């Protein structure tokens, strides 16, 4: 069961929740899916194995995607056309230098009307678009701690909806 540890507030503190297991991480992804709209950029931060792709899988399942969801570690991007959105899942873990982002021509995705979910965004800095929302996943006992931090007004709207969704997860 997802436990809200700290709701986001007007001081800029992040929404924090404890995710007990993989199912909770997917449920959190489903709650995130309800907040998504065209043009959002979301950074997904966390060490290897903390559940970034599992969170994306939960979002995609909630949006109606029934196929495989894998980390785009080798392909850099996995595009999905789901529900009402073009969703782009990026993973820049393998970048040796940030200029690889420019060489790959990925900046065009961030100028469009899709939703960009980005793993390892630091590997593309300073070239990558700034995020609206940052989601951090860390190991916490047998589960994970998720923190969601709004960095724009669109991000603050997402946090509010995410908090509501985590308090009443879909049945």
Short mmCIF file of N, CA and C in Angstrom, two decimals:
data_model
loop_
_atom_site.label_atom_id
_atom_site.label_comp_id
_atom_site.label_asym_id
_atom_site.label_seq_id
_atom_site.Cartn_x
_atom_site.Cartn_y
_atom_site.Cartn_z
N UNK A 1 0.83 -1.18 0.00
CA UNK A 1 0.00 0.00 0.00
C UNK A 1 0.89 1.25 0.00
N UNK A 2 0.54 2.20 -0.83
CA UNK A 2 1.29 3.44 -0.91
C UNK A 2 0.99 4.29 0.31
N UNK A 3 2.04 4.76 0.93
CA UNK A 3 1.91 5.61 2.12
C UNK A 3 2.45 6.99 1.78
N UNK A 4 1.61 8.02 1.86
CA UNK A 4 2.06 9.40 1.66
C UNK A 4 2.86 9.80 2.89
N UNK A 5 4.11 10.17 2.69
CA UNK A 5 4.98 10.58 3.79
C UNK A 5 4.92 12.07 4.03
N UNK A 6 4.79 12.82 2.93
CA UNK A 6 4.76 14.27 3.03
C UNK A 6 4.09 14.83 1.79
N UNK A 7 2.99 15.56 1.95
CA UNK A 7 2.37 16.18 0.79
C UNK A 7 3.19 17.38 0.33
N UNK A 8 3.17 17.65 -0.95
CA UNK A 8 3.82 18.86 -1.47
C UNK A 8 3.13 20.07 -0.85
N UNK A 9 3.88 21.15 -0.71
CA UNK A 9 3.27 22.36 -0.15
C UNK A 9 3.77 23.59 -0.89
N UNK A 10 3.28 24.74 -0.48
CA UNK A 10 3.61 26.00 -1.15
C UNK A 10 5.06 26.43 -0.97
N UNK A 11 5.80 25.78 -0.07
CA UNK A 11 7.20 26.15 0.13
C UNK A 11 8.11 25.50 -0.90
N UNK A 12 7.53 24.64 -1.74
CA UNK A 12 8.34 23.98 -2.75
C UNK A 12 8.84 22.62 -2.32
N UNK A 13 8.41 22.14 -1.16
CA UNK A 13 8.85 20.81 -0.74
C UNK A 13 8.15 19.76 -1.60
N UNK A 14 8.84 18.66 -1.86
CA UNK A 14 8.27 17.64 -2.74
C UNK A 14 7.20 16.79 -2.06
N UNK A 15 6.35 16.21 -2.89
CA UNK A 15 5.45 15.16 -2.44
C UNK A 15 6.31 13.93 -2.21
N UNK A 16 6.18 13.28 -1.07
CA UNK A 16 6.96 12.08 -0.79
C UNK A 16 6.03 10.94 -0.42
N UNK A 17 6.35 9.74 -0.92
CA UNK A 17 5.55 8.56 -0.64
C UNK A 17 6.45 7.34 -0.53
N UNK A 18 6.01 6.37 0.25
CA UNK A 18 6.71 5.09 0.34
C UNK A 18 5.98 4.09 -0.54
N UNK A 19 6.72 3.45 -1.42
CA UNK A 19 6.18 2.43 -2.31
C UNK A 19 6.71 1.09 -1.82
N UNK A 20 5.85 0.25 -1.33
CA UNK A 20 6.27 -1.00 -0.67
C UNK A 20 6.88 -2.01 -1.62
N UNK A 21 6.40 -2.03 -2.87
CA UNK A 21 6.85 -3.07 -3.79
C UNK A 21 6.65 -2.61 -5.24
N UNK A 22 6.91 -3.52 -6.17
CA UNK A 22 6.79 -3.20 -7.59
C UNK A 22 5.36 -2.81 -7.95
N UNK A 23 4.38 -3.48 -7.35
CA UNK A 23 2.98 -3.16 -7.63
C UNK A 23 2.66 -1.72 -7.21
N UNK A 24 3.19 -1.29 -6.07
CA UNK A 24 2.99 0.10 -5.65
C UNK A 24 3.63 1.07 -6.63
N UNK A 25 4.80 0.70 -7.15
CA UNK A 25 5.48 1.58 -8.11
C UNK A 25 4.65 1.70 -9.38
N UNK A 26 4.06 0.60 -9.84
CA UNK A 26 3.19 0.66 -11.01
C UNK A 26 1.93 1.46 -10.70
N UNK A 27 1.39 1.33 -9.49
CA UNK A 27 0.22 2.11 -9.10
C UNK A 27 0.55 3.60 -9.08
N UNK A 28 1.74 3.94 -8.60
CA UNK A 28 2.17 5.34 -8.62
C UNK A 28 2.30 5.83 -10.07
N UNK A 29 2.78 4.97 -10.96
CA UNK A 29 2.85 5.32 -12.38
C UNK A 29 1.46 5.56 -12.96
N UNK A 30 0.50 4.75 -12.55
CA UNK A 30 -0.88 4.94 -13.01
C UNK A 30 -1.43 6.28 -12.52
N UNK A 31 -1.12 6.63 -11.27
CA UNK A 31 -1.55 7.93 -10.75
C UNK A 31 -0.88 9.06 -11.52
N UNK A 32 0.38 8.86 -11.88
CA UNK A 32 1.09 9.86 -12.69
C UNK A 32 0.44 10.01 -14.06
N UNK A 33 0.01 8.90 -14.65
CA UNK A 33 -0.61 8.93 -15.98
C UNK A 33 -1.80 9.88 -16.03
N UNK A 34 -2.56 9.93 -14.94
CA UNK A 34 -3.74 10.79 -14.90
C UNK A 34 -3.38 12.27 -14.91
N UNK A 35 -2.12 12.60 -14.67
CA UNK A 35 -1.68 14.00 -14.63
C UNK A 35 -1.09 14.46 -15.95
N UNK A 36 -0.81 13.52 -16.84
CA UNK A 36 -0.04 13.84 -18.05
C UNK A 36 -0.85 14.61 -19.08
N UNK A 37 -0.17 15.55 -19.72
CA UNK A 37 -0.75 16.27 -20.85
C UNK A 37 0.38 16.67 -21.79
N UNK A 38 0.03 16.95 -23.02
CA UNK A 38 1.01 17.28 -24.05
C UNK A 38 1.91 18.43 -23.61
N UNK A 39 3.19 18.28 -23.90
CA UNK A 39 4.16 19.32 -23.61
C UNK A 39 4.92 19.14 -22.31
N UNK A 40 4.53 18.19 -21.47
CA UNK A 40 5.22 17.98 -20.19
C UNK A 40 6.58 17.33 -20.38
N UNK A 41 7.54 17.77 -19.58
CA UNK A 41 8.86 17.13 -19.50
C UNK A 41 9.04 16.69 -18.05
N UNK A 42 9.26 15.39 -17.87
CA UNK A 42 9.42 14.83 -16.54
C UNK A 42 10.74 14.09 -16.46
N UNK A 43 11.56 14.51 -15.52
CA UNK A 43 12.83 13.81 -15.26
C UNK A 43 12.57 12.71 -14.25
N UNK A 44 13.13 11.54 -14.52
CA UNK A 44 13.05 10.40 -13.61
C UNK A 44 14.46 10.14 -13.10
N UNK A 45 14.66 10.36 -11.81
CA UNK A 45 15.99 10.21 -11.22
C UNK A 45 16.02 9.05 -10.25
N UNK A 46 17.15 8.37 -10.23
CA UNK A 46 17.34 7.27 -9.30
C UNK A 46 18.45 6.36 -9.81
N UNK A 47 19.05 5.64 -8.89
CA UNK A 47 20.10 4.71 -9.26
C UNK A 47 19.52 3.57 -10.10
N UNK A 48 20.41 2.76 -10.65
CA UNK A 48 19.98 1.57 -11.39
C UNK A 48 19.12 0.70 -10.47
N UNK A 49 18.02 0.21 -11.01
CA UNK A 49 17.17 -0.71 -10.25
C UNK A 49 16.23 -0.08 -9.25
N UNK A 50 16.05 1.22 -9.29
CA UNK A 50 15.16 1.85 -8.31
C UNK A 50 13.71 1.93 -8.78
N UNK A 51 13.43 1.55 -10.02
CA UNK A 51 12.04 1.48 -10.47
C UNK A 51 11.59 2.53 -11.46
N UNK A 52 12.51 3.22 -12.10
CA UNK A 52 12.13 4.27 -13.04
C UNK A 52 11.30 3.70 -14.19
N UNK A 53 11.77 2.61 -14.79
CA UNK A 53 11.03 2.01 -15.90
C UNK A 53 9.74 1.37 -15.41
N UNK A 54 9.73 0.84 -14.20
CA UNK A 54 8.50 0.27 -13.63
C UNK A 54 7.45 1.37 -13.47
N UNK A 55 7.86 2.55 -13.05
CA UNK A 55 6.95 3.69 -12.94
C UNK A 55 6.36 4.03 -14.31
N UNK A 56 7.22 4.06 -15.34
CA UNK A 56 6.75 4.33 -16.70
C UNK A 56 5.79 3.25 -17.16
N UNK A 57 6.10 1.99 -16.85
CA UNK A 57 5.22 0.88 -17.22
C UNK A 57 3.83 1.07 -16.61
N UNK A 58 3.78 1.47 -15.35
CA UNK A 58 2.49 1.72 -14.70
C UNK A 58 1.71 2.82 -15.39
N UNK A 59 2.41 3.88 -15.79
CA UNK A 59 1.75 4.98 -16.51
C UNK A 59 1.21 4.50 -17.85
N UNK A 60 2.03 3.75 -18.58
CA UNK A 60 1.60 3.27 -19.89
C UNK A 60 0.42 2.31 -19.79
N UNK A 61 0.46 1.42 -18.83
CA UNK A 61 -0.67 0.48 -18.63
C UNK A 61 -1.95 1.26 -18.34
N UNK A 62 -1.85 2.28 -17.50
CA UNK A 62 -3.03 3.09 -17.17
C UNK A 62 -3.57 3.83 -18.40
N UNK A 63 -2.68 4.12 -19.34
CA UNK A 63 -3.09 4.82 -20.56
C UNK A 63 -3.57 3.86 -21.65
N UNK A 64 -3.53 2.55 -21.36
CA UNK A 64 -4.07 1.57 -22.30
C UNK A 64 -3.05 0.77 -23.09
N UNK A 65 -1.76 0.99 -22.88
CA UNK A 65 -0.74 0.23 -23.61
C UNK A 65 -0.68 -1.19 -23.06
N UNK A 66 -0.76 -2.18 -23.94
CA UNK A 66 -0.76 -3.57 -23.50
C UNK A 66 0.51 -4.31 -23.90
N UNK A 67 1.35 -3.69 -24.69
CA UNK A 67 2.58 -4.35 -25.14
C UNK A 67 3.69 -4.27 -24.11
N UNK A 68 4.88 -4.71 -24.52
CA UNK A 68 6.04 -4.67 -23.65
C UNK A 68 6.45 -3.23 -23.35
N UNK A 69 7.01 -3.05 -22.18
CA UNK A 69 7.60 -1.76 -21.80
C UNK A 69 9.00 -2.07 -21.31
N UNK A 70 9.98 -1.59 -22.04
CA UNK A 70 11.36 -1.86 -21.65
C UNK A 70 12.12 -0.55 -21.55
N UNK A 71 13.21 -0.62 -20.83
CA UNK A 71 14.06 0.56 -20.71
C UNK A 71 14.72 0.85 -22.05
N UNK A 72 14.72 2.09 -22.48
CA UNK A 72 15.37 2.43 -23.76
C UNK A 72 16.88 2.67 -23.61
N UNK A 73 17.53 1.90 -22.75
CA UNK A 73 18.96 2.08 -22.50
C UNK A 73 19.77 2.00 -23.78
N UNK A 74 19.44 1.09 -24.66
CA UNK A 74 20.22 0.92 -25.90
C UNK A 74 19.63 1.69 -27.07
N UNK A 75 18.33 1.90 -27.07
CA UNK A 75 17.69 2.59 -28.19
C UNK A 75 17.58 4.09 -27.97
N UNK A 76 17.82 4.56 -26.75
CA UNK A 76 17.72 5.95 -26.32
C UNK A 76 16.29 6.43 -26.15
N UNK A 77 15.38 5.96 -27.01
CA UNK A 77 13.98 6.41 -26.94
C UNK A 77 13.05 5.26 -27.30
N UNK A 78 11.97 5.17 -26.56
CA UNK A 78 10.86 4.28 -26.90
C UNK A 78 9.63 5.16 -27.04
N UNK A 79 9.12 5.32 -28.26
CA UNK A 79 7.92 6.14 -28.45
C UNK A 79 6.66 5.29 -28.29
N UNK A 80 5.64 5.88 -27.71
CA UNK A 80 4.34 5.22 -27.53
C UNK A 80 3.25 6.20 -27.92
N UNK A 81 2.28 5.72 -28.69
CA UNK A 81 1.09 6.50 -28.95
C UNK A 81 -0.01 5.80 -28.16
N UNK A 82 -0.42 6.43 -27.07
CA UNK A 82 -1.37 5.82 -26.17
C UNK A 82 -2.46 6.81 -25.80
N UNK A 83 -3.64 6.27 -25.69
CA UNK A 83 -4.77 7.07 -25.25
C UNK A 83 -4.80 8.37 -26.03
N UNK A 84 -4.57 9.44 -25.37
CA UNK A 84 -4.66 10.76 -25.97
C UNK A 84 -3.30 11.39 -26.19
N UNK A 85 -2.21 10.64 -25.99
CA UNK A 85 -0.88 11.23 -25.94
C UNK A 85 0.15 10.53 -26.82
N UNK A 86 1.14 11.32 -27.22
CA UNK A 86 2.39 10.78 -27.72
C UNK A 86 3.33 10.82 -26.54
N UNK A 87 3.78 9.67 -26.08
CA UNK A 87 4.64 9.59 -24.92
C UNK A 87 6.00 9.08 -25.36
N UNK A 88 7.05 9.79 -24.95
CA UNK A 88 8.41 9.42 -25.32
C UNK A 88 9.20 9.11 -24.06
N UNK A 89 9.69 7.88 -23.98
CA UNK A 89 10.47 7.43 -22.83
C UNK A 89 11.94 7.40 -23.25
N UNK A 90 12.74 8.22 -22.60
CA UNK A 90 14.16 8.35 -22.93
C UNK A 90 15.02 7.76 -21.82
N UNK A 91 16.19 7.27 -22.20
CA UNK A 91 17.19 6.81 -21.23
C UNK A 91 18.56 7.21 -21.78
N UNK A 92 19.23 8.13 -21.09
CA UNK A 92 20.52 8.64 -21.53
C UNK A 92 21.69 8.05 -20.75
N UNK A 93 21.47 6.94 -20.07
CA UNK A 93 22.50 6.33 -19.23
C UNK A 93 23.80 6.08 -19.99
N UNK A 94 23.72 5.68 -21.22
CA UNK A 94 24.91 5.29 -21.98
C UNK A 94 25.67 6.45 -22.63
N UNK A 95 25.17 7.67 -22.51
CA UNK A 95 25.88 8.81 -23.08
C UNK A 95 27.23 8.98 -22.38
N UNK A 96 28.28 9.08 -23.18
CA UNK A 96 29.62 9.34 -22.63
C UNK A 96 29.83 10.84 -22.45
N UNK A 97 29.26 11.62 -23.36
CA UNK A 97 29.35 13.09 -23.30
C UNK A 97 27.98 13.67 -23.66
N UNK A 98 27.62 14.83 -23.10
CA UNK A 98 26.30 15.41 -23.36
C UNK A 98 26.03 15.71 -24.83
N UNK A 99 27.07 15.96 -25.61
CA UNK A 99 26.89 16.29 -27.02
C UNK A 99 26.24 15.15 -27.81
N UNK A 100 26.28 13.93 -27.27
CA UNK A 100 25.61 12.80 -27.93
C UNK A 100 24.11 13.06 -28.05
N UNK A 101 23.56 13.79 -27.11
CA UNK A 101 22.15 14.16 -27.17
C UNK A 101 21.88 14.99 -28.43
N UNK A 102 22.73 15.97 -28.69
CA UNK A 102 22.57 16.81 -29.88
C UNK A 102 22.79 16.01 -31.15
N UNK A 103 23.81 15.18 -31.15
CA UNK A 103 24.13 14.36 -32.32
C UNK A 103 22.99 13.41 -32.67
N UNK A 104 22.28 12.93 -31.67
CA UNK A 104 21.17 12.01 -31.91
C UNK A 104 19.92 12.72 -32.42
N UNK A 105 19.91 14.06 -32.37
CA UNK A 105 18.76 14.83 -32.86
C UNK A 105 17.51 14.68 -32.02
N UNK A 106 17.67 14.44 -30.75
CA UNK A 106 16.52 14.19 -29.88
C UNK A 106 15.81 15.45 -29.40
N UNK A 107 16.43 16.61 -29.59
CA UNK A 107 15.84 17.85 -29.09
C UNK A 107 14.49 18.15 -29.74
N UNK A 108 14.25 17.63 -30.95
CA UNK A 108 12.97 17.88 -31.62
C UNK A 108 11.79 17.29 -30.85
N UNK A 109 12.01 16.21 -30.12
CA UNK A 109 10.94 15.61 -29.33
C UNK A 109 10.49 16.53 -28.20
N UNK A 110 11.40 17.32 -27.68
CA UNK A 110 11.11 18.19 -26.55
C UNK A 110 10.44 19.49 -26.99
N UNK A 111 10.41 19.75 -28.29
CA UNK A 111 9.78 20.96 -28.80
C UNK A 111 8.37 20.67 -29.30
N UNK A 112 7.97 19.40 -29.26
CA UNK A 112 6.67 19.01 -29.80
C UNK A 112 5.58 18.95 -28.77
N UNK A 113 4.56 18.20 -29.12
CA UNK A 113 3.37 18.11 -28.28
C UNK A 113 3.28 16.79 -27.53
N UNK A 114 4.41 16.12 -27.36
CA UNK A 114 4.40 14.87 -26.63
C UNK A 114 4.70 15.08 -25.16
N UNK A 115 4.68 13.97 -24.43
CA UNK A 115 5.12 13.94 -23.04
C UNK A 115 6.48 13.24 -23.04
N UNK A 116 7.47 13.87 -22.45
CA UNK A 116 8.82 13.31 -22.41
C UNK A 116 9.15 12.86 -20.99
N UNK A 117 9.37 11.55 -20.82
CA UNK A 117 9.79 10.97 -19.55
C UNK A 117 11.25 10.58 -19.71
N UNK A 118 12.13 11.16 -18.91
CA UNK A 118 13.57 11.06 -19.16
C UNK A 118 14.32 10.44 -17.98
N UNK A 119 14.95 9.29 -18.24
CA UNK A 119 15.86 8.68 -17.28
C UNK A 119 17.27 9.20 -17.56
N UNK A 120 18.03 9.46 -16.51
CA UNK A 120 19.41 9.93 -16.58
C UNK A 120 19.53 11.25 -17.35
N UNK A 121 18.70 12.26 -17.01
CA UNK A 121 18.76 13.53 -17.75
C UNK A 121 20.09 14.26 -17.61
N UNK A 122 20.80 14.06 -16.50
CA UNK A 122 22.08 14.75 -16.31
C UNK A 122 23.08 14.43 -17.41
N UNK A 123 22.94 13.26 -18.01
CA UNK A 123 23.87 12.85 -19.06
C UNK A 123 23.69 13.67 -20.34
N UNK A 124 22.58 14.42 -20.45
CA UNK A 124 22.32 15.26 -21.63
C UNK A 124 22.38 16.75 -21.30
N UNK A 125 22.69 17.07 -20.06
CA UNK A 125 22.78 18.48 -19.65
C UNK A 125 24.07 19.09 -20.20
N UNK A 126 24.01 20.31 -20.63
CA UNK A 126 22.99 21.34 -20.45
C UNK A 126 22.03 21.47 -21.62
N UNK A 127 22.01 20.51 -22.52
CA UNK A 127 21.26 20.66 -23.77
C UNK A 127 19.79 20.28 -23.68
N UNK A 128 19.45 19.42 -22.77
CA UNK A 128 18.08 18.92 -22.66
C UNK A 128 17.16 20.00 -22.09
N UNK A 129 15.89 19.93 -22.48
CA UNK A 129 14.89 20.88 -21.97
C UNK A 129 14.73 20.74 -20.46
N UNK A 130 14.43 21.84 -19.82
CA UNK A 130 14.19 21.84 -18.37
C UNK A 130 12.91 21.08 -18.06
N UNK A 131 12.85 20.44 -16.90
CA UNK A 131 11.66 19.66 -16.55
C UNK A 131 10.56 20.51 -15.92
N UNK A 132 9.34 20.01 -16.06
CA UNK A 132 8.20 20.55 -15.32
C UNK A 132 8.08 19.85 -13.98
N UNK A 133 8.47 18.59 -13.97
CA UNK A 133 8.34 17.74 -12.80
C UNK A 133 9.55 16.83 -12.71
N UNK A 134 10.02 16.62 -11.50
CA UNK A 134 11.12 15.70 -11.28
C UNK A 134 10.63 14.64 -10.30
N UNK A 135 10.81 13.37 -10.68
CA UNK A 135 10.43 12.26 -9.82
C UNK A 135 11.72 11.53 -9.44
N UNK A 136 11.95 11.42 -8.13
CA UNK A 136 13.15 10.74 -7.63
C UNK A 136 12.74 9.46 -6.93
N UNK A 137 13.42 8.38 -7.27
CA UNK A 137 13.17 7.10 -6.63
C UNK A 137 14.45 6.64 -5.94
N UNK A 138 14.33 6.25 -4.68
CA UNK A 138 15.47 5.73 -3.92
C UNK A 138 15.04 4.48 -3.16
N UNK A 139 16.01 3.60 -2.92
CA UNK A 139 15.73 2.42 -2.13
C UNK A 139 15.47 2.85 -0.69
N UNK A 140 14.43 2.30 -0.10
CA UNK A 140 14.06 2.63 1.28
C UNK A 140 13.57 1.34 1.94
N UNK A 141 14.45 0.67 2.66
CA UNK A 141 14.11 -0.61 3.26
C UNK A 141 13.78 -1.60 2.16
N UNK A 142 12.69 -2.33 2.31
CA UNK A 142 12.32 -3.30 1.27
C UNK A 142 11.61 -2.65 0.08
N UNK A 143 11.30 -1.39 0.17
CA UNK A 143 10.57 -0.71 -0.90
C UNK A 143 11.35 0.44 -1.50
N UNK A 144 10.61 1.44 -1.92
CA UNK A 144 11.18 2.63 -2.55
C UNK A 144 10.55 3.87 -1.94
N UNK A 145 11.33 4.94 -1.94
CA UNK A 145 10.80 6.26 -1.59
C UNK A 145 10.69 7.01 -2.91
N UNK A 146 9.52 7.59 -3.13
CA UNK A 146 9.30 8.40 -4.32
C UNK A 146 9.10 9.84 -3.86
N UNK A 147 9.84 10.74 -4.47
CA UNK A 147 9.64 12.17 -4.25
C UNK A 147 9.33 12.80 -5.59
N UNK A 148 8.31 13.62 -5.63
CA UNK A 148 7.93 14.33 -6.84
C UNK A 148 8.01 15.82 -6.55
N UNK A 149 8.82 16.51 -7.33
CA UNK A 149 9.07 17.93 -7.12
C UNK A 149 8.63 18.72 -8.35
N UNK A 150 7.75 19.69 -8.13
CA UNK A 150 7.27 20.56 -9.20
C UNK A 150 8.28 21.68 -9.45
N UNK A 151 8.58 21.93 -10.72
CA UNK A 151 9.52 22.98 -11.09
C UNK A 151 8.90 24.07 -11.95
N UNK A 152 7.64 23.86 -12.35
CA UNK A 152 6.90 24.86 -13.12
C UNK A 152 5.45 24.83 -12.64
N UNK A 153 4.65 25.75 -13.15
CA UNK A 153 3.22 25.74 -12.81
C UNK A 153 2.57 24.44 -13.31
N UNK A 154 2.95 23.99 -14.49
CA UNK A 154 2.41 22.72 -15.00
C UNK A 154 2.80 21.58 -14.07
N UNK A 155 4.01 21.62 -13.54
CA UNK A 155 4.46 20.62 -12.59
C UNK A 155 3.66 20.67 -11.30
N UNK A 156 3.33 21.87 -10.83
CA UNK A 156 2.53 22.00 -9.60
C UNK A 156 1.13 21.41 -9.79
N UNK A 157 0.57 21.60 -10.98
CA UNK A 157 -0.73 21.00 -11.27
C UNK A 157 -0.62 19.47 -11.25
N UNK A 158 0.45 18.95 -11.82
CA UNK A 158 0.68 17.50 -11.81
C UNK A 158 0.79 16.97 -10.39
N UNK A 159 1.54 17.67 -9.55
CA UNK A 159 1.73 17.24 -8.15
C UNK A 159 0.39 17.18 -7.43
N UNK A 160 -0.44 18.17 -7.63
CA UNK A 160 -1.75 18.20 -6.98
C UNK A 160 -2.58 16.99 -7.40
N UNK A 161 -2.61 16.72 -8.70
CA UNK A 161 -3.37 15.58 -9.22
C UNK A 161 -2.74 14.26 -8.77
N UNK A 162 -1.41 14.21 -8.74
CA UNK A 162 -0.71 13.00 -8.32
C UNK A 162 -1.04 12.68 -6.87
N UNK A 163 -1.02 13.70 -6.03
CA UNK A 163 -1.35 13.51 -4.61
C UNK A 163 -2.77 12.93 -4.48
N UNK A 164 -3.71 13.48 -5.20
CA UNK A 164 -5.08 12.97 -5.18
C UNK A 164 -5.14 11.53 -5.66
N UNK A 165 -4.42 11.23 -6.73
CA UNK A 165 -4.41 9.88 -7.28
C UNK A 165 -3.77 8.86 -6.36
N UNK A 166 -2.74 9.27 -5.63
CA UNK A 166 -2.10 8.34 -4.69
C UNK A 166 -2.96 8.09 -3.46
N UNK A 167 -3.78 9.07 -3.12
CA UNK A 167 -4.69 8.90 -1.98
C UNK A 167 -5.89 8.02 -2.31
N UNK A 168 -6.22 7.94 -3.59
CA UNK A 168 -7.34 7.08 -4.02
C UNK A 168 -6.94 6.37 -5.30
N UNK A 169 -6.03 5.35 -5.18
CA UNK A 169 -5.56 4.64 -6.37
C UNK A 169 -6.70 3.94 -7.11
N UNK A 170 -6.52 3.75 -8.44
CA UNK A 170 -7.56 3.10 -9.23
C UNK A 170 -7.81 1.67 -8.76
N UNK A 171 -9.05 1.24 -8.87
CA UNK A 171 -9.42 -0.12 -8.44
C UNK A 171 -9.14 -1.13 -9.53
#
